Structures are given as structure tokens and as C-alpha cells.
PDB file of C-alpha atoms in Angstrom:
ATOM      1  CA  UNK I  19       5.965   0.958  19.846  1.00  0.00           C
ATOM      2  CA  UNK I  20       6.225   0.735  16.072  1.00  0.00           C
ATOM      3  CA  UNK I  21       2.960   1.271  14.259  1.00  0.00           C
ATOM      4  CA  UNK I  22       1.772   1.577  10.688  1.00  0.00           C
ATOM      5  CA  UNK I  23      -1.696   3.090  10.445  1.00  0.00           C
ATOM      6  CA  UNK I  24      -3.636   3.218   7.193  1.00  0.00           C
ATOM      7  CA  UNK I  25      -6.349   5.715   6.344  1.00  0.00           C
ATOM      8  CA  UNK I  26      -8.375   6.804   3.345  1.00  0.00           C
ATOM      9  CA  UNK I  27     -10.372   3.684   2.626  1.00  0.00           C
ATOM     10  CA  UNK I  28     -14.066   3.766   1.913  1.00  0.00           C
ATOM     11  CA  UNK I  29     -16.831   3.109  -0.581  1.00  0.00           C
ATOM     12  CA  UNK I  30     -16.515   4.424  -4.126  1.00  0.00           C
ATOM     13  CA  UNK I  31     -18.240   3.772  -7.435  1.00  0.00           C
ATOM     14  CA  UNK I  32     -16.449   2.038 -10.273  1.00  0.00           C
ATOM     15  CA  UNK I  33     -14.330   4.525 -12.176  1.00  0.00           C
ATOM     16  CA  UNK I  34     -13.759   6.637  -9.093  1.00  0.00           C
ATOM     17  CA  UNK I  35     -10.631   7.383  -7.099  1.00  0.00           C
ATOM     18  CA  UNK I  36      -9.343   6.989  -3.575  1.00  0.00           C
ATOM     19  CA  UNK I  37      -6.090   7.917  -1.907  1.00  0.00           C
ATOM     20  CA  UNK I  38      -4.756   5.709   0.855  1.00  0.00           C
ATOM     21  CA  UNK I  39      -2.168   6.918   3.318  1.00  0.00           C
ATOM     22  CA  UNK I  40      -0.027   5.053   5.798  1.00  0.00           C
ATOM     23  CA  UNK I  41       1.488   6.884   8.735  1.00  0.00           C
ATOM     24  CA  UNK I  42       4.389   5.311  10.567  1.00  0.00           C
ATOM     25  CA  UNK I  43       5.361   5.950  14.151  1.00  0.00           C
ATOM     26  CA  UNK I  44       7.784   4.561  16.672  1.00  0.00           C
ATOM     27  CA  UNK I  45      10.802   4.725  14.378  1.00  0.00           C
ATOM     28  CA  UNK I  46      11.980   6.208  11.109  1.00  0.00           C
ATOM     29  CA  UNK I  47      11.268   4.149   8.025  1.00  0.00           C
ATOM     30  CA  UNK I  48      13.468   6.260   5.805  1.00  0.00           C
ATOM     31  CA  UNK I  49      15.738   3.319   4.977  1.00  0.00           C
ATOM     32  CA  UNK I  50      12.881   0.846   4.524  1.00  0.00           C
ATOM     33  CA  UNK I  51      11.185  -0.177   1.331  1.00  0.00           C
ATOM     34  CA  UNK I  52       7.480   0.644   1.678  1.00  0.00           C
ATOM     35  CA  UNK I  53       4.578  -1.075   0.021  1.00  0.00           C
ATOM     36  CA  UNK I  54       0.911  -1.942  -0.211  1.00  0.00           C
ATOM     37  CA  UNK I  55      -0.817  -5.304  -0.254  1.00  0.00           C
ATOM     38  CA  UNK I  56      -4.472  -6.239  -0.411  1.00  0.00           C
ATOM     39  CA  UNK I  57      -6.679  -9.153   0.530  1.00  0.00           C
ATOM     40  CA  UNK I  58     -10.077  -9.758  -0.986  1.00  0.00           C
ATOM     41  CA  UNK I  59     -12.646 -12.021   0.712  1.00  0.00           C
ATOM     42  CA  UNK I  60     -11.751 -15.665   0.229  1.00  0.00           C
ATOM     43  CA  UNK I  61      -8.429 -14.847  -1.396  1.00  0.00           C
ATOM     44  CA  UNK I  62      -4.834 -14.716  -0.265  1.00  0.00           C
ATOM     45  CA  UNK I  63      -3.089 -11.444   0.442  1.00  0.00           C
ATOM     46  CA  UNK I  64      -1.435 -10.125  -2.713  1.00  0.00           C
ATOM     47  CA  UNK I  65       1.191  -7.551  -3.556  1.00  0.00           C
ATOM     48  CA  UNK I  66      -0.058  -4.246  -4.973  1.00  0.00           C
ATOM     49  CA  UNK I  67       2.836  -1.786  -5.109  1.00  0.00           C
ATOM     50  CA  UNK I  68       6.176  -0.918  -3.570  1.00  0.00           C
ATOM     51  CA  UNK I  69       8.603   1.978  -3.506  1.00  0.00           C
ATOM     52  CA  UNK I  70      12.295   2.048  -2.692  1.00  0.00           C
ATOM     53  CA  UNK I  71      13.657   3.940   0.300  1.00  0.00           C
ATOM     54  CA  UNK I  72      14.585   6.977  -1.785  1.00  0.00           C
ATOM     55  CA  UNK I  73      11.525   6.818  -4.001  1.00  0.00           C
ATOM     56  CA  UNK I  74      13.485   6.264  -7.199  1.00  0.00           C
ATOM     57  CA  UNK I  75      12.152   2.785  -7.883  1.00  0.00           C
ATOM     58  CA  UNK I  76       8.564   1.600  -7.878  1.00  0.00           C
ATOM     59  CA  UNK I  77       6.934  -1.705  -8.681  1.00  0.00           C
ATOM     60  CA  UNK I  78       3.304  -2.567  -9.340  1.00  0.00           C
ATOM     61  CA  UNK I  79       1.153  -5.613  -9.756  1.00  0.00           C
ATOM     62  CA  UNK I  80       0.065  -6.010 -13.363  1.00  0.00           C
ATOM     63  CA  UNK I  81      -3.558  -5.633 -12.310  1.00  0.00           C
ATOM     64  CA  UNK I  82      -3.017  -2.062 -11.088  1.00  0.00           C
ATOM     65  CA  UNK I  83      -0.357  -0.724 -13.457  1.00  0.00           C
ATOM     66  CA  UNK I  84      -1.387   2.545 -15.028  1.00  0.00           C
ATOM     67  CA  UNK I  85      -4.155   3.086 -12.462  1.00  0.00           C
ATOM     68  CA  UNK I  86      -2.382   3.166  -9.078  1.00  0.00           C
ATOM     69  CA  UNK I  87       0.552   5.339  -8.043  1.00  0.00           C
ATOM     70  CA  UNK I  88       2.643   4.839  -4.932  1.00  0.00           C
ATOM     71  CA  UNK I  89       4.577   7.682  -3.348  1.00  0.00           C
ATOM     72  CA  UNK I  90       6.360   8.423  -0.099  1.00  0.00           C
ATOM     73  CA  UNK I  91       7.328  11.356   2.071  1.00  0.00           C
ATOM     74  CA  UNK I  92      10.275  10.397   4.247  1.00  0.00           C
ATOM     75  CA  UNK I  93      10.144  13.650   6.164  1.00  0.00           C
ATOM     76  CA  UNK I  94       6.630  12.755   7.308  1.00  0.00           C
ATOM     77  CA  UNK I  95       7.309   9.003   7.524  1.00  0.00           C
ATOM     78  CA  UNK I  96       4.330   8.323   5.264  1.00  0.00           C
ATOM     79  CA  UNK I  97       3.538   6.366   2.131  1.00  0.00           C
ATOM     80  CA  UNK I  98       0.499   6.884  -0.082  1.00  0.00           C
ATOM     81  CA  UNK I  99      -1.361   4.990  -2.759  1.00  0.00           C
ATOM     82  CA  UNK I 100      -3.351   6.985  -5.290  1.00  0.00           C
ATOM     83  CA  UNK I 101      -5.945   4.695  -6.846  1.00  0.00           C
ATOM     84  CA  UNK I 102      -7.711   5.843 -10.014  1.00  0.00           C
ATOM     85  CA  UNK I 103     -10.156   4.145 -12.363  1.00  0.00           C
ATOM     86  CA  UNK I 104     -11.178   1.787  -9.603  1.00  0.00           C
ATOM     87  CA  UNK I 105     -12.869  -1.469 -10.486  1.00  0.00           C
ATOM     88  CA  UNK I 106     -15.093  -3.755  -8.417  1.00  0.00           C
ATOM     89  CA  UNK I 107     -12.261  -6.303  -8.414  1.00  0.00           C
ATOM     90  CA  UNK I 108     -10.143  -3.798  -6.479  1.00  0.00           C
ATOM     91  CA  UNK I 109     -12.421  -4.340  -3.483  1.00  0.00           C
ATOM     92  CA  UNK I 110     -10.268  -5.605  -0.618  1.00  0.00           C
ATOM     93  CA  UNK I 111      -8.666  -4.753   2.671  1.00  0.00           C
ATOM     94  CA  UNK I 112      -5.523  -2.796   1.877  1.00  0.00           C
ATOM     95  CA  UNK I 113      -2.456  -3.139   4.087  1.00  0.00           C
ATOM     96  CA  UNK I 114       0.664  -1.035   4.143  1.00  0.00           C
ATOM     97  CA  UNK I 115       3.985  -2.690   4.854  1.00  0.00           C
ATOM     98  CA  UNK I 116       7.617  -1.841   5.482  1.00  0.00           C
ATOM     99  CA  UNK I 117      10.616  -4.005   4.708  1.00  0.00           C
ATOM    100  CA  UNK I 118      14.284  -3.495   5.486  1.00  0.00           C
ATOM    101  CA  UNK I 119      15.341  -5.884   2.693  1.00  0.00           C
ATOM    102  CA  UNK I 120      12.547  -6.482   0.213  1.00  0.00           C
ATOM    103  CA  UNK I 121       8.774  -6.815  -0.002  1.00  0.00           C
ATOM    104  CA  UNK I 122       8.937 -10.594  -0.155  1.00  0.00           C
ATOM    105  CA  UNK I 123       9.181 -10.494   3.630  1.00  0.00           C
ATOM    106  CA  UNK I 124       7.846  -7.271   5.160  1.00  0.00           C
ATOM    107  CA  UNK I 125       9.004  -6.560   8.678  1.00  0.00           C
ATOM    108  CA  UNK I 126       6.023  -4.449   9.665  1.00  0.00           C
ATOM    109  CA  UNK I 127       2.343  -4.428   8.731  1.00  0.00           C
ATOM    110  CA  UNK I 128      -0.520  -2.030   9.254  1.00  0.00           C
ATOM    111  CA  UNK I 129      -3.922  -3.161  10.454  1.00  0.00           C
ATOM    112  CA  UNK I 130      -5.615  -2.596   7.098  1.00  0.00           C
ATOM    113  CA  UNK I 131      -8.250  -0.320   5.618  1.00  0.00           C
ATOM    114  CA  UNK I 132     -11.308  -1.440   3.673  1.00  0.00           C
ATOM    115  CA  UNK I 133     -11.775  -0.341   0.068  1.00  0.00           C
ATOM    116  CA  UNK I 134     -15.093  -1.202  -1.547  1.00  0.00           C
ATOM    117  CA  UNK I 135     -15.792  -0.437  -5.199  1.00  0.00           C
ATOM    118  CA  UNK I 136     -19.407  -0.701  -6.288  1.00  0.00           C
ATOM    119  CA  UNK I 137     -20.425  -1.474  -9.849  1.00  0.00           C
TER     120      UNK I 137
END
């Protein structure tokens, strides 16, 4: 059974940092693009960041550029999202995803982890 499991969410004050991790099991995701999305209450799910299979290419939403960093460890089948200078508007459920082609249509999703940033 293929699973993506996020961890690292929680409550943090504005200006603080959190590191999210996503562990994959059931298959190797070495050849998959990996990414993060988020969904705030009352809003649609939105793209946050992605990283190519080899880690050479990354992409970020404008709202998180310069504050968030995505990375991956193919040996451990994990992807991480380092979030710095957090803002209340970053509050959302964060989902990791894996796509064999591109992040427009992820093939696998995690169950999500809550990130709450207090002002």
C-alpha cells in the first residue's frame, strides 16, 4: 500500500519556523516529482513548492519565495519543507504530493498536517 505521511505541523508564533516532513512507503518515489500544497479554511487547495526527482529544480509559490525551502532525500524516500518567517496567512493544512509527470496532476497525496501561525 502506497502511503505519504506528513509530520512536523503545529502551532507557532508569527516570525517562527517549522519543518514539515513527508515519508513515503509502499514504493520508491525516486523518479517522482515531489511537492507541497496547502488549504486554508474556506479556500481552495493551492500549490506551495515542488522539487524535481533529482533535486536540481525547485519551484515555489510567490507567497512563500524566500521563506520556504523544499528538499528531498531519495535514499530515505522523504521530502521536507523548511518554513521560516511564518505569517498568520500561512495557516493551513499542508499536504505532500508525488507526481510522475508534473505537479499539475499529482498521483499521490498525503493526509495533511495542520500548521497554525498565531499573530
